[in-house]
mmCIF file of C-alpha atoms in Angstrom:
data_model
loop_
_atom_site.group_PDB
_atom_site.id
_atom_site.type_symbol
_atom_site.label_atom_id
_atom_site.label_comp_id
_atom_site.label_asym_id
_atom_site.label_seq_id
_atom_site.Cartn_x
_atom_site.Cartn_y
_atom_site.Cartn_z
ATOM 1 C CA MET T 1 36.328 108.531 -2.394
ATOM 2 C CA TYR T 2 33.606 106.422 -0.759
ATOM 3 C CA ILE T 3 34.772 102.909 0.110
ATOM 4 C CA PRO T 4 31.914 100.521 0.991
ATOM 5 C CA ARG T 5 32.224 98.567 4.201
ATOM 6 C CA PRO T 6 33.024 94.855 3.744
ATOM 7 C CA ALA T 7 29.657 93.634 5.033
ATOM 8 C CA LYS T 8 27.873 95.662 2.349
ATOM 9 C CA LEU T 9 29.736 94.019 -0.513
ATOM 10 C CA LEU T 10 27.791 90.771 -0.212
ATOM 11 C CA PHE T 11 24.493 92.638 -0.640
ATOM 12 C CA THR T 12 25.481 95.242 -3.230
ATOM 13 C CA ILE T 13 27.730 93.414 -5.703
ATOM 14 C CA ASP T 14 25.686 92.268 -8.723
ATOM 15 C CA ASP T 15 22.623 93.798 -7.022
ATOM 16 C CA GLY T 16 22.477 90.689 -4.808
ATOM 17 C CA TRP T 17 20.049 92.009 -2.184
ATOM 18 C CA ASN T 18 17.420 93.256 -4.643
ATOM 19 C CA LYS T 19 17.602 90.013 -6.619
ATOM 20 C CA PHE T 20 17.152 88.065 -3.396
ATOM 21 C CA LEU T 21 14.065 90.120 -2.483
ATOM 22 C CA GLU T 22 12.542 89.570 -5.924
ATOM 23 C CA LYS T 23 12.843 85.831 -5.437
ATOM 24 C CA PHE T 24 12.270 85.352 -1.697
ATOM 25 C CA GLY T 25 10.853 88.689 -0.533
ATOM 26 C CA ASP T 26 7.610 87.174 0.763
ATOM 27 C CA SER T 27 9.521 85.009 3.251
ATOM 28 C CA VAL T 28 11.687 87.856 4.608
ATOM 29 C CA SER T 29 10.276 89.535 7.711
ATOM 30 C CA PRO T 30 9.765 93.334 7.753
ATOM 31 C CA TRP T 31 12.258 93.611 10.640
ATOM 32 C CA THR T 32 14.931 91.788 8.614
ATOM 33 C CA LYS T 33 14.330 93.994 5.587
ATOM 34 C CA LEU T 34 14.586 97.128 7.724
ATOM 35 C CA SER T 35 17.801 95.938 9.387
ATOM 36 C CA VAL T 36 19.477 95.219 6.057
ATOM 37 C CA GLU T 37 18.325 98.493 4.494
ATOM 38 C CA ARG T 38 19.654 100.443 7.460
ATOM 39 C CA MET T 39 22.958 98.583 7.279
ATOM 40 C CA LEU T 40 23.306 99.391 3.585
ATOM 41 C CA ALA T 41 22.609 103.068 4.307
ATOM 42 C CA CYS T 42 24.979 103.244 7.290
ATOM 43 C CA GLY T 43 27.665 105.887 6.921
ATOM 44 C CA THR T 44 25.941 107.526 3.945
ATOM 45 C CA CYS T 45 23.860 110.676 3.575
ATOM 46 C CA ALA T 46 20.709 108.540 3.608
ATOM 47 C CA MET T 47 21.062 108.191 7.398
ATOM 48 C CA GLY T 48 21.467 111.927 7.864
ATOM 49 C CA VAL T 49 24.487 114.186 8.192
ATOM 50 C CA ARG T 50 25.911 116.194 11.088
ATOM 51 C CA ARG T 51 27.965 119.314 10.532
ATOM 52 C CA PHE T 52 30.654 120.313 13.027
ATOM 53 C CA CYS T 53 31.983 123.876 12.836
ATOM 54 C CA CYS T 54 34.874 125.610 14.548
ATOM 55 C CA SER T 55 33.752 127.709 17.520
ATOM 56 C CA SER T 56 35.954 130.593 16.464
ATOM 57 C CA PRO T 57 34.074 133.234 14.438
ATOM 58 C CA GLU T 58 37.217 133.817 12.393
ATOM 59 C CA CYS T 59 37.438 130.167 11.267
ATOM 60 C CA SER T 60 35.169 128.871 8.519
ATOM 61 C CA HIS T 61 36.409 125.307 8.801
ATOM 62 C CA SER T 62 33.708 122.627 9.167
ATOM 63 C CA ARG T 63 33.387 118.870 8.774
ATOM 64 C CA PHE T 64 30.477 116.661 7.817
ATOM 65 C CA PHE T 65 29.837 113.220 9.354
ATOM 66 C CA CYS T 66 27.279 110.728 8.098
ATOM 67 C CA GLN T 67 25.303 109.108 10.893
ATOM 68 C CA SER T 68 25.426 105.423 11.727
ATOM 69 C CA CYS T 69 22.506 102.984 11.532
ATOM 70 C CA LYS T 70 22.775 101.170 14.900
ATOM 71 C CA SER T 71 21.410 98.062 13.205
ATOM 72 C CA LYS T 72 22.180 94.547 14.379
ATOM 73 C CA ALA T 73 22.956 93.655 10.768
ATOM 74 C CA CYS T 74 25.818 96.168 10.711
ATOM 75 C CA SER T 75 29.165 94.823 11.894
ATOM 76 C CA SER T 76 30.575 98.328 12.378
ATOM 77 C CA CYS T 77 27.777 99.513 14.670
ATOM 78 C CA GLY T 78 27.540 96.070 16.257
ATOM 79 C CA PHE T 79 31.111 96.209 17.540
ATOM 80 C CA LYS T 80 30.491 99.381 19.534
ATOM 81 C CA SER T 81 27.105 98.139 20.726
ATOM 82 C CA THR T 82 28.695 94.872 21.901
ATOM 83 C CA GLU T 83 31.304 96.691 23.977
ATOM 84 C CA GLN T 84 28.666 98.900 25.609
ATOM 85 C CA TRP T 85 26.313 96.001 26.327
ATOM 86 C CA THR T 86 29.111 93.864 27.779
ATOM 87 C CA ALA T 87 30.208 96.644 30.128
ATOM 88 C CA GLN T 88 26.629 97.141 31.352
ATOM 89 C CA GLN T 89 26.017 93.445 32.035
ATOM 90 C CA VAL T 90 29.325 92.890 33.834
ATOM 91 C CA HIS T 91 28.484 95.822 36.105
ATOM 92 C CA ILE T 92 25.072 94.324 36.953
ATOM 93 C CA LEU T 93 25.810 90.612 37.351
ATOM 94 C CA PRO T 94 27.253 89.280 40.636
ATOM 95 C CA ASP T 95 30.924 88.348 40.934
ATOM 96 C CA CYS T 96 30.677 84.628 41.709
ATOM 97 C CA ASP T 97 31.191 81.268 40.027
ATOM 98 C CA TRP T 98 29.106 80.816 36.876
ATOM 99 C CA GLN T 99 28.171 77.779 34.779
ATOM 100 C CA HIS T 100 27.577 78.195 31.046
ATOM 101 C CA ILE T 101 25.164 75.649 29.553
ATOM 102 C CA THR T 102 24.054 75.140 25.947
ATOM 103 C CA PHE T 103 20.614 73.591 25.390
ATOM 104 C CA THR T 104 20.153 71.923 22.001
ATOM 105 C CA MET T 105 17.592 69.587 20.457
ATOM 106 C CA PRO T 106 17.578 66.932 17.693
ATOM 107 C CA HIS T 107 17.867 68.459 14.222
ATOM 108 C CA ILE T 108 14.582 66.863 13.202
ATOM 109 C CA LEU T 109 12.770 69.347 15.479
ATOM 110 C CA TRP T 110 14.437 72.489 14.087
ATOM 111 C CA PRO T 111 11.903 73.166 11.274
ATOM 112 C CA PHE T 112 9.081 73.555 13.797
ATOM 113 C CA PHE T 113 10.766 76.681 15.176
ATOM 114 C CA ASN T 114 11.647 78.264 11.828
ATOM 115 C CA ASN T 115 10.483 81.924 11.992
ATOM 116 C CA ASN T 116 8.005 80.901 14.692
ATOM 117 C CA TRP T 117 8.752 83.552 17.298
ATOM 118 C CA LEU T 118 6.081 82.386 19.735
ATOM 119 C CA LEU T 119 7.777 79.003 20.007
ATOM 120 C CA LEU T 120 11.278 80.481 20.009
ATOM 121 C CA ASN T 121 10.402 82.771 22.913
ATOM 122 C CA ALA T 122 8.945 79.810 24.784
ATOM 123 C CA LEU T 123 12.340 78.073 24.623
ATOM 124 C CA PHE T 124 13.595 80.544 27.233
ATOM 125 C CA ARG T 125 11.007 79.267 29.705
ATOM 126 C CA ALA T 126 11.821 75.661 28.838
ATOM 127 C CA ALA T 127 15.536 76.168 29.540
ATOM 128 C CA THR T 128 15.169 78.268 32.682
ATOM 129 C CA ARG T 129 12.532 75.914 34.060
ATOM 130 C CA ALA T 130 15.103 73.138 34.040
ATOM 131 C CA MET T 131 17.473 75.205 36.186
ATOM 132 C CA LEU T 132 14.918 76.855 38.477
ATOM 133 C CA ARG T 133 13.123 73.610 39.264
ATOM 134 C CA TRP T 134 16.363 71.927 40.283
ATOM 135 C CA ALA T 135 17.455 74.909 42.398
ATOM 136 C CA ARG T 136 14.126 75.245 44.192
ATOM 137 C CA LYS T 137 14.292 71.614 45.208
ATOM 138 C CA GLN T 138 17.487 72.573 47.014
ATOM 139 C CA GLY T 139 15.827 75.640 48.547
ATOM 140 C CA VAL T 140 18.097 78.071 46.678
ATOM 141 C CA GLU T 141 17.286 81.162 44.607
ATOM 142 C CA ILE T 142 19.731 81.374 41.678
ATOM 143 C CA GLY T 143 20.663 83.976 39.053
ATOM 144 C CA ILE T 144 20.256 83.334 35.323
ATOM 145 C CA PHE T 145 20.781 85.144 32.047
ATOM 146 C CA CYS T 146 20.349 83.523 28.658
ATOM 147 C CA ALA T 147 20.248 84.174 24.922
ATOM 148 C CA LEU T 148 18.623 82.507 21.932
ATOM 149 C CA HIS T 149 20.633 81.578 18.841
ATOM 150 C CA THR T 150 18.681 80.558 15.753
ATOM 151 C CA TYR T 151 21.719 79.555 13.689
ATOM 152 C CA GLY T 152 24.834 77.411 14.041
ATOM 153 C CA ARG T 153 28.463 77.928 13.072
ATOM 154 C CA GLN T 154 27.664 76.849 9.511
ATOM 155 C CA LEU T 155 25.045 79.639 9.430
ATOM 156 C CA ASN T 156 22.402 76.936 9.084
ATOM 157 C CA GLN T 157 19.137 76.800 10.981
ATOM 158 C CA HIS T 158 19.922 75.579 14.488
ATOM 159 C CA PRO T 159 17.758 76.989 17.304
ATOM 160 C CA HIS T 160 19.389 76.587 20.714
ATOM 161 C CA ILE T 161 19.633 78.385 24.035
ATOM 162 C CA HIS T 162 22.798 79.641 25.716
ATOM 163 C CA LEU T 163 22.297 79.976 29.456
ATOM 164 C CA SER T 164 24.611 81.105 32.233
ATOM 165 C CA VAL T 165 23.637 80.363 35.805
ATOM 166 C CA THR T 166 25.252 81.123 39.142
ATOM 167 C CA ARG T 167 26.891 78.114 40.797
ATOM 168 C CA GLY T 168 25.048 78.968 43.956
ATOM 169 C CA GLY T 169 22.383 81.289 45.300
ATOM 170 C CA LEU T 170 20.560 82.665 48.293
ATOM 171 C CA ASP T 171 19.160 80.182 50.759
ATOM 172 C CA VAL T 172 15.401 80.812 50.775
ATOM 173 C CA LYS T 173 15.063 80.206 54.528
ATOM 174 C CA HIS T 174 18.229 81.729 55.943
ATOM 175 C CA GLY T 175 19.184 84.334 53.322
ATOM 176 C CA VAL T 176 22.818 83.192 53.102
ATOM 177 C CA TRP T 177 24.815 82.189 50.038
ATOM 178 C CA ARG T 178 24.928 78.469 49.303
ATOM 179 C CA SER T 179 26.975 76.714 46.649
ATOM 180 C CA LEU T 180 25.020 74.593 44.187
ATOM 181 C CA PHE T 181 25.960 71.822 41.774
ATOM 182 C CA PHE T 182 23.752 71.036 38.769
ATOM 183 C CA LYS T 183 23.342 67.439 37.650
ATOM 184 C CA LYS T 184 23.561 67.238 33.882
ATOM 185 C CA HIS T 185 21.274 64.227 33.527
ATOM 186 C CA ALA T 186 18.514 65.802 35.617
ATOM 187 C CA VAL T 187 18.694 69.127 33.770
ATOM 188 C CA GLU T 188 18.671 67.386 30.387
ATOM 189 C CA GLU T 189 15.595 65.360 31.311
ATOM 190 C CA ILE T 190 13.649 68.449 32.398
ATOM 191 C CA TRP T 191 14.674 70.341 29.243
ATOM 192 C CA ARG T 192 13.687 67.459 26.979
ATOM 193 C CA GLY T 193 10.294 67.136 28.625
ATOM 194 C CA ALA T 194 9.651 70.900 28.510
ATOM 195 C CA VAL T 195 10.357 71.176 24.765
ATOM 196 C CA ILE T 196 8.252 68.127 23.875
ATOM 197 C CA ARG T 197 5.414 69.474 26.033
ATOM 198 C CA LEU T 198 5.679 72.830 24.270
ATOM 199 C CA LEU T 199 5.444 71.215 20.838
ATOM 200 C CA ARG T 200 2.618 68.923 21.908
ATOM 201 C CA HIS T 201 0.499 71.921 22.936
ATOM 202 C CA SER T 202 1.330 73.818 19.718
ATOM 203 C CA TYR T 203 -0.206 71.452 17.168
ATOM 204 C CA GLU T 204 -2.475 74.091 15.592
ATOM 205 C CA LEU T 205 0.300 76.682 15.537
ATOM 206 C CA ILE T 206 2.821 74.377 13.845
ATOM 207 C CA ASN T 207 0.442 72.425 11.592
ATOM 208 C CA PRO T 208 3.062 69.677 11.123
ATOM 209 C CA GLY T 209 1.127 67.881 8.380
ATOM 210 C CA SER T 210 1.851 70.781 6.019
ATOM 211 C CA LEU T 211 5.626 70.493 6.435
ATOM 212 C CA PRO T 212 7.820 68.463 4.035
ATOM 213 C CA GLY T 213 8.077 64.799 4.992
ATOM 214 C CA LEU T 214 5.368 65.003 7.674
ATOM 215 C CA GLY T 215 2.240 64.553 5.581
ATOM 216 C CA HIS T 216 1.411 61.387 7.524
ATOM 217 C CA ILE T 217 0.651 63.443 10.660
ATOM 218 C CA ARG T 218 -3.062 64.160 10.294
ATOM 219 C CA ASP T 219 -4.246 64.588 13.868
ATOM 220 C CA LYS T 220 -3.045 65.231 17.413
ATOM 221 C CA LYS T 221 -2.826 61.532 18.196
ATOM 222 C CA GLN T 222 -0.290 60.958 15.415
ATOM 223 C CA TRP T 223 1.497 64.173 16.426
ATOM 224 C CA ASN T 224 1.862 62.969 20.008
ATOM 225 C CA ARG T 225 3.147 59.604 18.818
ATOM 226 C CA TYR T 226 5.709 61.357 16.622
ATOM 227 C CA LEU T 227 6.898 63.581 19.490
ATOM 228 C CA GLN T 228 7.180 60.624 21.843
ATOM 229 C CA ALA T 229 9.627 59.037 19.404
ATOM 230 C CA GLN T 230 11.689 62.253 19.365
ATOM 231 C CA TYR T 231 11.697 62.327 23.153
ATOM 232 C CA GLY T 232 13.685 59.092 23.100
ATOM 233 C CA ARG T 233 16.352 60.484 20.775
ATOM 234 C CA ARG T 234 19.704 61.848 21.938
ATOM 235 C CA TRP T 235 19.435 65.401 23.254
ATOM 236 C CA LYS T 236 22.681 67.219 23.902
ATOM 237 C CA VAL T 237 23.023 69.649 26.799
ATOM 238 C CA HIS T 238 26.597 70.904 27.048
ATOM 239 C CA PHE T 239 28.022 71.988 30.411
ATOM 240 C CA ALA T 240 31.113 74.178 30.110
ATOM 241 C CA LYS T 241 33.638 74.431 32.917
ATOM 242 C CA LYS T 242 32.644 76.824 35.669
ATOM 243 C CA THR T 243 34.256 80.255 35.561
ATOM 244 C CA ARG T 244 34.783 83.036 38.067
ATOM 245 C CA GLY T 245 32.632 86.007 37.135
ATOM 246 C CA ALA T 246 30.138 86.307 34.304
ATOM 247 C CA TRP T 247 32.272 88.384 31.955
ATOM 248 C CA ARG T 248 33.415 85.438 29.791
ATOM 249 C CA SER T 249 29.851 84.344 29.068
ATOM 250 C CA VAL T 250 28.693 87.931 28.585
ATOM 251 C CA LYS T 251 31.481 88.632 26.103
ATOM 252 C CA TYR T 252 30.738 85.418 24.200
ATOM 253 C CA LEU T 253 26.991 86.071 23.973
ATOM 254 C CA GLY T 254 27.486 89.728 23.108
ATOM 255 C CA ARG T 255 29.142 88.775 19.829
ATOM 256 C CA TYR T 256 25.949 87.012 18.770
ATOM 257 C CA LEU T 257 23.359 89.346 20.255
ATOM 258 C CA LYS T 258 24.720 92.629 18.946
ATOM 259 C CA ARG T 259 26.565 91.689 15.760
ATOM 260 C CA PRO T 260 25.640 90.010 12.461
ATOM 261 C CA PRO T 261 26.377 86.270 12.080
ATOM 262 C CA VAL T 262 29.351 86.900 9.778
ATOM 263 C CA SER T 263 32.140 89.280 10.734
ATOM 264 C CA ALA T 264 33.213 91.975 8.290
ATOM 265 C CA SER T 265 36.733 90.537 8.123
ATOM 266 C CA LYS T 266 35.418 87.381 6.435
ATOM 267 C CA LEU T 267 33.853 89.431 3.645
ATOM 268 C CA ARG T 268 36.659 91.955 3.181
ATOM 269 C CA HIS T 269 37.957 90.349 -0.015
ATOM 270 C CA TYR T 270 34.586 89.421 -1.520
ATOM 271 C CA SER T 271 34.383 90.501 -5.162
ATOM 272 C CA GLY T 272 31.363 88.561 -6.412
ATOM 273 C CA GLY T 273 30.331 84.986 -7.098
ATOM 274 C CA ALA T 274 30.591 82.224 -4.505
ATOM 275 C CA VAL T 275 31.513 82.836 -0.871
ATOM 276 C CA VAL T 276 33.978 80.595 0.963
ATOM 277 C CA HIS T 277 32.911 80.496 4.602
ATOM 278 C CA CYS T 278 35.295 79.170 7.265
ATOM 279 C CA TYR T 279 33.894 77.836 10.547
ATOM 280 C CA TYR T 280 34.969 75.732 13.523
ATOM 281 C CA ASP T 281 33.425 72.260 13.669
ATOM 282 C CA HIS T 282 32.915 71.068 17.243
ATOM 283 C CA ARG T 283 32.598 67.445 16.151
ATOM 284 C CA THR T 284 35.961 67.237 14.401
ATOM 285 C CA GLN T 285 37.511 70.065 16.473
ATOM 286 C CA ARG T 286 38.940 71.482 13.277
ATOM 287 C CA TYR T 287 38.252 74.450 11.034
ATOM 288 C CA GLN T 288 36.175 73.573 7.987
ATOM 289 C CA GLN T 289 35.248 75.423 4.809
ATOM 290 C CA GLN T 290 31.985 75.536 2.914
ATOM 291 C CA THR T 291 31.291 77.235 -0.410
ATOM 292 C CA LEU T 292 27.981 79.068 -0.778
ATOM 293 C CA THR T 293 26.488 81.073 -3.602
ATOM 294 C CA GLN T 294 25.797 84.754 -3.029
ATOM 295 C CA GLU T 295 22.082 83.982 -2.814
ATOM 296 C CA GLU T 296 22.607 81.220 -0.232
ATOM 297 C CA MET T 297 24.859 83.434 1.876
ATOM 298 C CA ILE T 298 22.367 86.301 1.923
ATOM 299 C CA GLY T 299 19.590 83.870 2.819
ATOM 300 C CA ARG T 300 21.502 82.552 5.790
#
């Protein structure tokens, strides 16, 4: 008997995925649609079947295996992909002290990056520029790897960059290893300026006047004035404690890069209706619960 995987239940019960597409299909990217469709077909004949037969000519025994989807939306395939990716990165990255840093921005700026992949990709340059500029002032060449997250623990829109950087590097003049300490205030200031500069130069791409609550922005002058006010807001750049080796950061990022936002275990008992989602709140340092409709959960 075929037993659907837990992650599929959210999309298949009450025909949730097709109903969502009928209502919001125009706003769903082709890549997202393909990922979900592949996930729903994973482990079924729709993905193809392999037949394994006994090598003995006297044995007629054979077994059939449905192929996997290898989609990021699939928690089953994502687990294996995460393990493989983690092993590859740990083998490549140097064994030294690493600093994990999270670059965030005020929530009022989040809508400008919603499904805007040109701006989201540019956030990598904004974050790495902050680190590289500081290191080059010290005459040191550092190592960096980073990942973009477009959602937070509540599965809400929350674009931010996770970056891990070596706590040292090669001396440009002498070619020897030198330890390096990053000043949080200096890095935060460079990051804040880089993001505001990016938005300032993307007026036509964003068209802020068309967004809810921003109808008063009618030209670049008003846009620049608006961004200058956001520059003065509180920007949070979180510095984690330094660790030996990059494997902790790699393992943490791998869970987000190669797996869907919600683990299969959280959907195992879903039987229709509302979804109770449990998440860890950094502000209260406690686990919280939020109740979402099936439509809201699929949308997130």
